[in-house]
Amino acid sequence: SRVIRAPRGTELNAKSWQTEAPLRMLMNNLDPDVAEHPQGLVVYGGIGRAARNWECFDQIVATLKRLELDETLLVQSGKPVGVFKTHENAPRVLIANSNLVPHWANWEHFNELDKQGLAMYGQMTAGSWIYIGTQGIVQGTYETFVAVAKKHFDGVAAGRWVLTGGLGGMGGAQPLAATMAGFSMIAVECDESRIDFRLRTGYVDKKAYSLDEALAMVEQAKVEGKPVSVGLLANAADIFGELVEKGVTPDVVTDQTSAHDPLNGYLPQGWTMEKAAEMRQQDEAAVVKAAKASMAVQVQAMLTLQSRGAATLDYGNNIRQMALEEGVNNAFDFPGFVPAYIRPLFCEGIGPFRWVALSGDPEDIYKTDQKVKELIPDDPHLHNWLDMARERIHFQGLPARICWVGLKDRARLGRAFNEMVKNGELKAPVVIGRDHLDSGSVASPNRETEGMMDGSDAVSDWPLLNAMLNTAGGATWVSLHHGGGVGMGFSQHSGIVILCDGSDEADARISRVLWNDPATGVMRHADAGYDIAKNCAEEQGLDLPMLNKGDI
Amino acid sequence: SRVIRAPRGTELNAKSWQTEAPLRMLMNNLDPDVAEHPQGLVVYGGIGRAARNWECFDQIVATLKRLELDETLLVQSGKPVGVFKTHENAPRVLIANSNLVPHWANWEHFNELDKQGLAMYGQMTAGSWIYIGTQGIVQGTYETFVAVAKKHFDGVAAGRWVLTGGLGGMGGAQPLAATMAGFSMIAVECDESRIDFRLRTGYVDKKAYSLDEALAMVEQAKVEGKPVSVGLLANAADIFGELVEKGVTPDVVTDQTSAHDPLNGYLPQGWTMEKAAEMRQQDEAAVVKAAKASMAVQVQAMLTLQSRGAATLDYGNNIRQMALEEGVNNAFDFPGFVPAYIRPLFCEGIGPFRWVALSGDPEDIYKTDQKVKELIPDDPHLHNWLDMARERIHFQGLPARICWVGLKDRARLGRAFNEMVKNGELKAPVVIGRDHLDSGSVASPNRETEGMMDGSDAVSDWPLLNAMLNTAGGATWVSLHHGGGVGMGFSQHSGIVILCDGSDEADARISRVLWNDPATGVMRHADAGYDIAKNCAEEQGLDLPMLNKGDI
Ligand SMILES: NC(=O)c1ccc[n+]([C@@H]2O[C@H](COP(=O)([O-])OP(=O)(O)OC[C@H]3O[C@@H](n4cnc5c(N)ncnc54)[C@H](O)[C@@H]3O)[C@@H](O)[C@H]2O)c1
Ligand SMILES: NC(=O)c1ccc[n+]([C@@H]2O[C@H](COP(=O)([O-])OP(=O)(O)OC[C@H]3O[C@@H](n4cnc5c(N)ncnc54)[C@H](O)[C@@H]3O)[C@@H](O)[C@H]2O)c1
């Protein structure tokens, strides 16, 4: 059994920082403090992997170590397939994961290929080597809960509680984000090791073994005037149904089990984890069938709780689609979180921007935190986030920070970090990236592009253009994935990571890429007709030929 | 009504040849001598368009005229959506056409978006501005017919005949390619203007109004010992069925109606063209239903003719899939042309390479013909093709040449052409491109990637990597399309065009791009396990990390 950790410090294992950076980030994705199931190369989000298998992993590492500054490595669904001559301003790695021709783009076909060793599920940041542990989702979840409180409870979360399912790689962020936003939370999780992991890393406060016990903890917290988060060991479909029967209605209801992957990501009601593991070997169709039936039960319960007044939202795991396919015709009656709370941010290119200190030294991140505050002095909400993050978020693997900022800030911050590397303020280079869940990088009609104003939800030209433009601009690595978040058939998306090595060339590349990338998001939303995006485009001087002709 | 023709000569309308080139090529795609229905911006292949609408066309032109050498224009389904700062070695235009998230990637959803002005069908070379008229398909069709003769008739086509349907933009190449290869042909076409267009441009020899008349012409030709091609005005489904009834069996049977698009591309039996046009306005579902029913009839006839001994092949229009969906369960009993005849070429990166003289002067093409012969002195088949092409192919729009060559030749030819521009042998720059139907650029399980050795037919990581690598290498424009050839849901593919302006920078870009591009095809086929590809990779020194470890 292998244990992978990224090298720290300033000594190079590859020929330059441009290749050392993807090397460390690939390894960091498989760090046992970062990945959910590192032995199986699984990083998060069901079966989201960092490389196709260990042989491919080893060969990627070997190739990165020998790669020259004018060469580019191609990675195809986690396998290193070719090295080609490019140039210094081209990406060092180009990645395509899990992409399937649409007519065949479903889990059945994918799983068949996967079994033959011909595929890999890249999720979003797993196969594109910019996962930073559960922190990566904390701020987004926090912002969403804050927005929920604003919209439904006059901004006051105190004394209220959220019901959810799933404490995995992403879902594990929910209890911390909830308490940061002032809510208590009961998070139903069927795998005790996941709850214990969240307890250990400070993401959840308490563990419970029954609904009554959990409800008592929440009640107690209300009395004490301090929010609490509880990991409840149970099946979400059972507990959601139990609440309906009991007549207890949470204030907010959502879910982050891996419903997007009915074979691997969701435990059917009445099954033990062991039974599920066995059945996955023996009868895949039976697992899928049982899982989707339980999801239908859970979604029915969510709809009932919504009708009783709970603010109910899909948290991006495609559970509504699964229930719909099981005959729950009104599954889409509760909204997805993007149209409900996040889209206005996307209109300004704001999304889950993040960076990682390749030195491994937390001080490097604290210095960048400080720099962000300096450069964005007028945003108390952001300052508050940075303070809370420093205090409450344990780093996993290489120290990293997430911070939702948009078009007007990303390139500025990137250039400042590059300057800090140049003048020695930081001990080693930093990489900057983002989730594929971002403003201009994804087409996902049940999530990021649900209910677009002009009906263009399913048009995926946009993420493809985003990837090509970031390749043209000189990001350090660029990725194009299919099926992230919501599963096979339901999304296409792209990722970037760019290196700040303190050089002038990096400064030029950062200026282009960290501007262009969020700008494509503003462009896409302006094209769809959103005023916030049109105004942002105008303010920031974007060159949008069809809009600049006068109809802005 | 507008008539568009590309400017000729050496005077620039844009700021450099890097932007003049896409400008001329876009316009050339809409030249009435090139495009099938230029008024509707339709270039070929059903509704394959060059720009979304005239407003978008005008704005693309205006933007290209003002575009700087370090800027890149993004085109989204035929609409110019943004201009971004990149650098001199980046593409000037990046294009994504018709891409849809898989679950929604079907004609119904596409047509809905199209009607709202939110989509455009790019086919392969229509929306990517490198269509060169029917010549573009002649050589491929010719090579295929030659391969058919070799495989089934000991290389002797004389006295034999081919039955096919469709004389559109691509299909119109069939009669010329057939007679070049020594076959006679009856091509059934329901639109008389298409037959007349082919007569005028020398692609078809004769016109007939009944099957008996056409068969008599073929018989007569056999007696005279000289192949003839006949355009028969009728419905293909009728005529194919009539042959079955008559007990007459052609030697070869295929079809190139636009079966990939049941709404716009195939005339149902018993309908006039006028009725079809009207019904497309009134009841789309009825048109699709009737068209697919007729396709099933035609495929049934093809299967019967095959069982009677005709060499029967699908010529890449997805008619088998349509028939399958109509209940013809053995529709895939006759093979597609790629696995049957073309794949060995793809294994060496060989495919429909082409170039265009931006000067507009045919002499420029004749000089490049000569250069190709000089640089590839040992290929009599290729020399024969170039001679026949010069003699029998009328240029449409800007003079152009197609020539199937592969990895070992493309970069060499490109650099030589660039040298000819530099030293003034050619009057103006040349652009080099290829079809999306090429070795490394497409995933299309009913056509280019049908029956791959390892079962990876539907994996579309490959064309995405191809597009990203060509972007990284500095092609002049790069495109990513969905649904070309076989229609929505059935393919993903990418295109490139690169400029030879005689500069040293162009030389460096050509060296990278025209090597890398076919190399990705060799890589893809080597990865799938084809020996020809593995040997080619080894001979040409490709750097394929997982294969170079010893298992080649
Ligand atoms: N909203 C967002 O921004 C966002 C971002 C990333 C991922 N996601 C989606 O959220 C989901 C969760 O992602 P993750 O990375 O946490 O996945 P994960 O696979 O790491 O975790 C899922 C967890 O759900 C638990 N679970 C499964 N079935 C259950 C059941 N019936 N009852 C209780 N618990 C159950 C599993 O034990 C596991 O711990 C995925 O669908 C993912 O695509 C959302
Ligand atoms: N094999 C290849 O290399 C290759 C390359 C490109 C395109 N294609 C495919 O070939 C097909 C034809 O392409 P195209 O550019 O010629 O398309 P097109 O739309 O320009 O021409 C199709 C022709 O078929 C005729 N037609 C339609 N229904 C008919 C019927 N029932 N009977 C007789 N004629 C009928 C139409 O009148 C039209 O002239 C498309 O499906 C295309 O995708 C194949």
mmCIF file of C-alpha atoms in Angstrom, chain A residues 379-531:
data_model
loop_
_atom_site.group_PDB
_atom_site.id
_atom_site.type_symbol
_atom_site.label_atom_id
_atom_site.label_comp_id
_atom_site.label_asym_id
_atom_site.label_seq_id
_atom_site.Cartn_x
_atom_site.Cartn_y
_atom_site.Cartn_z
ATOM 1 C CA ASP A 379 -14.960 43.982 1.304
ATOM 2 C CA PRO A 380 -15.669 43.171 4.978
ATOM 3 C CA HIS A 381 -17.463 39.946 4.047
ATOM 4 C CA LEU A 382 -14.302 38.705 2.314
ATOM 5 C CA HIS A 383 -12.071 39.812 5.221
ATOM 6 C CA ASN A 384 -14.375 37.996 7.591
ATOM 7 C CA TRP A 385 -14.089 34.865 5.449
ATOM 8 C CA LEU A 386 -10.294 35.024 5.456
ATOM 9 C CA ASP A 387 -10.216 35.455 9.235
ATOM 10 C CA MET A 388 -12.602 32.577 9.824
ATOM 11 C CA ALA A 389 -10.722 30.402 7.375
ATOM 12 C CA ARG A 390 -7.415 31.007 9.080
ATOM 13 C CA GLU A 391 -8.922 30.234 12.444
ATOM 14 C CA ARG A 392 -11.151 27.279 11.665
ATOM 15 C CA ILE A 393 -9.830 25.561 8.570
ATOM 16 C CA HIS A 394 -7.174 22.896 8.958
ATOM 17 C CA PHE A 395 -5.008 22.643 5.901
ATOM 18 C CA GLN A 396 -5.078 19.269 4.158
ATOM 19 C CA GLY A 397 -1.912 18.465 2.237
ATOM 20 C CA LEU A 398 -0.167 21.501 0.765
ATOM 21 C CA PRO A 399 -1.437 24.711 2.390
ATOM 22 C CA ALA A 400 -4.065 26.362 0.225
ATOM 23 C CA ARG A 401 -6.662 29.046 0.277
ATOM 24 C CA ILE A 402 -10.018 29.410 -1.444
ATOM 25 C CA CYS A 403 -11.574 32.779 -1.957
ATOM 26 C CA TRP A 404 -14.520 33.628 -4.208
ATOM 27 C CA VAL A 405 -13.382 36.585 -6.304
ATOM 28 C CA GLY A 406 -14.177 37.602 -9.869
ATOM 29 C CA LEU A 407 -13.072 39.337 -13.030
ATOM 30 C CA LYS A 408 -12.051 42.552 -11.380
ATOM 31 C CA ASP A 409 -9.702 40.884 -8.896
ATOM 32 C CA ARG A 410 -8.251 37.604 -10.153
ATOM 33 C CA ALA A 411 -5.476 38.860 -12.417
ATOM 34 C CA ARG A 412 -4.511 41.540 -9.885
ATOM 35 C CA LEU A 413 -4.165 38.989 -7.117
ATOM 36 C CA GLY A 414 -2.266 36.586 -9.353
ATOM 37 C CA ARG A 415 0.233 39.212 -10.392
ATOM 38 C CA ALA A 416 0.713 40.275 -6.780
ATOM 39 C CA PHE A 417 1.403 36.688 -5.715
ATOM 40 C CA ASN A 418 3.894 36.342 -8.570
ATOM 41 C CA GLU A 419 5.588 39.502 -7.355
ATOM 42 C CA MET A 420 5.761 38.029 -3.839
ATOM 43 C CA VAL A 421 7.498 34.963 -5.254
ATOM 44 C CA LYS A 422 9.873 37.151 -7.207
ATOM 45 C CA ASN A 423 10.922 39.301 -4.284
ATOM 46 C CA GLY A 424 11.269 36.377 -1.906
ATOM 47 C CA GLU A 425 8.327 37.145 0.363
ATOM 48 C CA LEU A 426 7.066 33.653 -0.357
ATOM 49 C CA LYS A 427 9.356 30.688 0.122
ATOM 50 C CA ALA A 428 8.501 29.009 -3.176
ATOM 51 C CA PRO A 429 6.181 29.381 -6.155
ATOM 52 C CA VAL A 430 2.424 29.292 -5.836
ATOM 53 C CA VAL A 431 -0.128 27.785 -8.214
ATOM 54 C CA ILE A 432 -3.471 29.413 -8.859
ATOM 55 C CA GLY A 433 -6.539 27.572 -10.111
ATOM 56 C CA ARG A 434 -10.234 27.165 -9.650
ATOM 57 C CA ASP A 435 -12.979 24.584 -9.580
ATOM 58 C CA HIS A 436 -14.601 23.595 -12.882
ATOM 59 C CA LEU A 437 -17.751 24.850 -11.184
ATOM 60 C CA ASP A 438 -17.072 28.423 -12.199
ATOM 61 C CA SER A 439 -18.573 31.205 -14.182
ATOM 62 C CA GLY A 440 -17.328 30.513 -17.724
ATOM 63 C CA SER A 441 -16.106 26.963 -17.529
ATOM 64 C CA VAL A 442 -19.113 24.696 -17.386
ATOM 65 C CA ALA A 443 -22.309 23.659 -19.120
ATOM 66 C CA SER A 444 -24.465 21.637 -16.725
ATOM 67 C CA PRO A 445 -28.214 22.070 -17.197
ATOM 68 C CA ASN A 446 -29.142 20.501 -13.861
ATOM 69 C CA ARG A 447 -26.659 22.626 -11.948
ATOM 70 C CA GLU A 448 -24.445 25.531 -13.066
ATOM 71 C CA THR A 449 -26.483 26.403 -16.157
ATOM 72 C CA GLU A 450 -29.935 25.426 -14.881
ATOM 73 C CA GLY A 451 -32.644 27.792 -16.058
ATOM 74 C CA MET A 452 -30.488 30.206 -18.046
ATOM 75 C CA MET A 453 -32.411 33.313 -19.080
ATOM 76 C CA ASP A 454 -32.244 32.561 -22.804
ATOM 77 C CA GLY A 455 -32.692 28.802 -22.569
ATOM 78 C CA SER A 456 -29.119 28.003 -23.551
ATOM 79 C CA ASP A 457 -28.561 25.668 -20.564
ATOM 80 C CA ALA A 458 -27.262 22.759 -22.638
ATOM 81 C CA VAL A 459 -24.997 24.665 -25.024
ATOM 82 C CA SER A 460 -21.478 23.467 -24.296
ATOM 83 C CA ASP A 461 -19.553 25.577 -26.795
ATOM 84 C CA TRP A 462 -18.725 27.835 -23.837
ATOM 85 C CA PRO A 463 -16.541 25.521 -21.715
ATOM 86 C CA LEU A 464 -14.786 24.324 -24.869
ATOM 87 C CA LEU A 465 -13.957 27.894 -25.859
ATOM 88 C CA ASN A 466 -12.838 28.543 -22.293
ATOM 89 C CA ALA A 467 -10.407 25.624 -22.437
ATOM 90 C CA MET A 468 -9.056 26.602 -25.840
ATOM 91 C CA LEU A 469 -8.617 30.243 -24.800
ATOM 92 C CA ASN A 470 -6.796 29.265 -21.618
ATOM 93 C CA THR A 471 -4.574 26.991 -23.671
ATOM 94 C CA ALA A 472 -3.895 29.854 -26.065
ATOM 95 C CA GLY A 473 -3.171 32.217 -23.189
ATOM 96 C CA GLY A 474 -0.605 29.925 -21.614
ATOM 97 C CA ALA A 475 -2.102 28.413 -18.472
ATOM 98 C CA THR A 476 0.272 25.833 -16.993
ATOM 99 C CA TRP A 477 -2.240 23.031 -17.314
ATOM 100 C CA VAL A 478 -5.703 22.924 -18.842
ATOM 101 C CA SER A 479 -8.341 20.213 -18.593
ATOM 102 C CA LEU A 480 -11.611 19.300 -20.321
ATOM 103 C CA HIS A 481 -13.914 16.914 -18.470
ATOM 104 C CA HIS A 482 -17.344 15.384 -18.844
ATOM 105 C CA GLY A 483 -19.811 14.341 -16.159
ATOM 106 C CA GLY A 484 -18.393 16.171 -13.156
ATOM 107 C CA GLY A 485 -20.748 16.902 -10.255
ATOM 108 C CA VAL A 486 -23.900 15.585 -11.878
ATOM 109 C CA GLY A 487 -22.571 12.458 -13.559
ATOM 110 C CA MET A 488 -22.224 11.004 -17.037
ATOM 111 C CA GLY A 489 -24.215 12.776 -19.697
ATOM 112 C CA PHE A 490 -25.066 15.820 -17.645
ATOM 113 C CA SER A 491 -22.131 18.226 -17.797
ATOM 114 C CA GLN A 492 -19.049 19.379 -19.708
ATOM 115 C CA HIS A 493 -16.463 21.589 -18.056
ATOM 116 C CA SER A 494 -12.923 22.817 -18.074
ATOM 117 C CA GLY A 495 -10.214 23.653 -15.597
ATOM 118 C CA ILE A 496 -7.004 25.660 -15.420
ATOM 119 C CA VAL A 497 -4.043 26.004 -13.161
ATOM 120 C CA ILE A 498 -1.339 28.611 -13.634
ATOM 121 C CA LEU A 499 2.047 28.921 -11.999
ATOM 122 C CA CYS A 500 3.468 31.995 -10.282
ATOM 123 C CA ASP A 501 7.180 31.346 -10.357
ATOM 124 C CA GLY A 502 8.175 34.975 -9.997
ATOM 125 C CA SER A 503 9.289 35.395 -13.597
ATOM 126 C CA ASP A 504 8.301 38.198 -15.954
ATOM 127 C CA GLU A 505 7.002 35.616 -18.416
ATOM 128 C CA ALA A 506 4.712 34.265 -15.711
ATOM 129 C CA ASP A 507 3.518 37.796 -15.049
ATOM 130 C CA ALA A 508 2.498 38.162 -18.700
ATOM 131 C CA ARG A 509 0.772 34.790 -18.752
ATOM 132 C CA ILE A 510 -1.057 35.479 -15.492
ATOM 133 C CA SER A 511 -2.201 38.854 -16.796
ATOM 134 C CA ARG A 512 -3.760 37.160 -19.810
ATOM 135 C CA VAL A 513 -5.099 33.948 -18.337
ATOM 136 C CA LEU A 514 -6.520 35.176 -15.044
ATOM 137 C CA TRP A 515 -8.261 37.933 -16.953
ATOM 138 C CA ASN A 516 -9.525 35.911 -19.900
ATOM 139 C CA ASP A 517 -10.757 33.009 -17.812
ATOM 140 C CA PRO A 518 -13.300 34.857 -15.647
ATOM 141 C CA ALA A 519 -14.004 37.170 -18.600
ATOM 142 C CA THR A 520 -15.391 34.217 -20.566
ATOM 143 C CA GLY A 521 -17.857 33.750 -17.715
ATOM 144 C CA VAL A 522 -18.983 37.345 -17.852
ATOM 145 C CA MET A 523 -19.220 37.036 -21.650
ATOM 146 C CA ARG A 524 -21.310 33.863 -21.459
ATOM 147 C CA HIS A 525 -23.776 35.411 -19.000
ATOM 148 C CA ALA A 526 -23.903 38.698 -20.908
ATOM 149 C CA ASP A 527 -24.659 36.745 -24.079
ATOM 150 C CA ALA A 528 -27.517 35.012 -22.245
ATOM 151 C CA GLY A 529 -28.956 38.422 -21.379
ATOM 152 C CA TYR A 530 -28.115 38.990 -17.705
ATOM 153 C CA ASP A 531 -27.885 42.689 -16.900
#
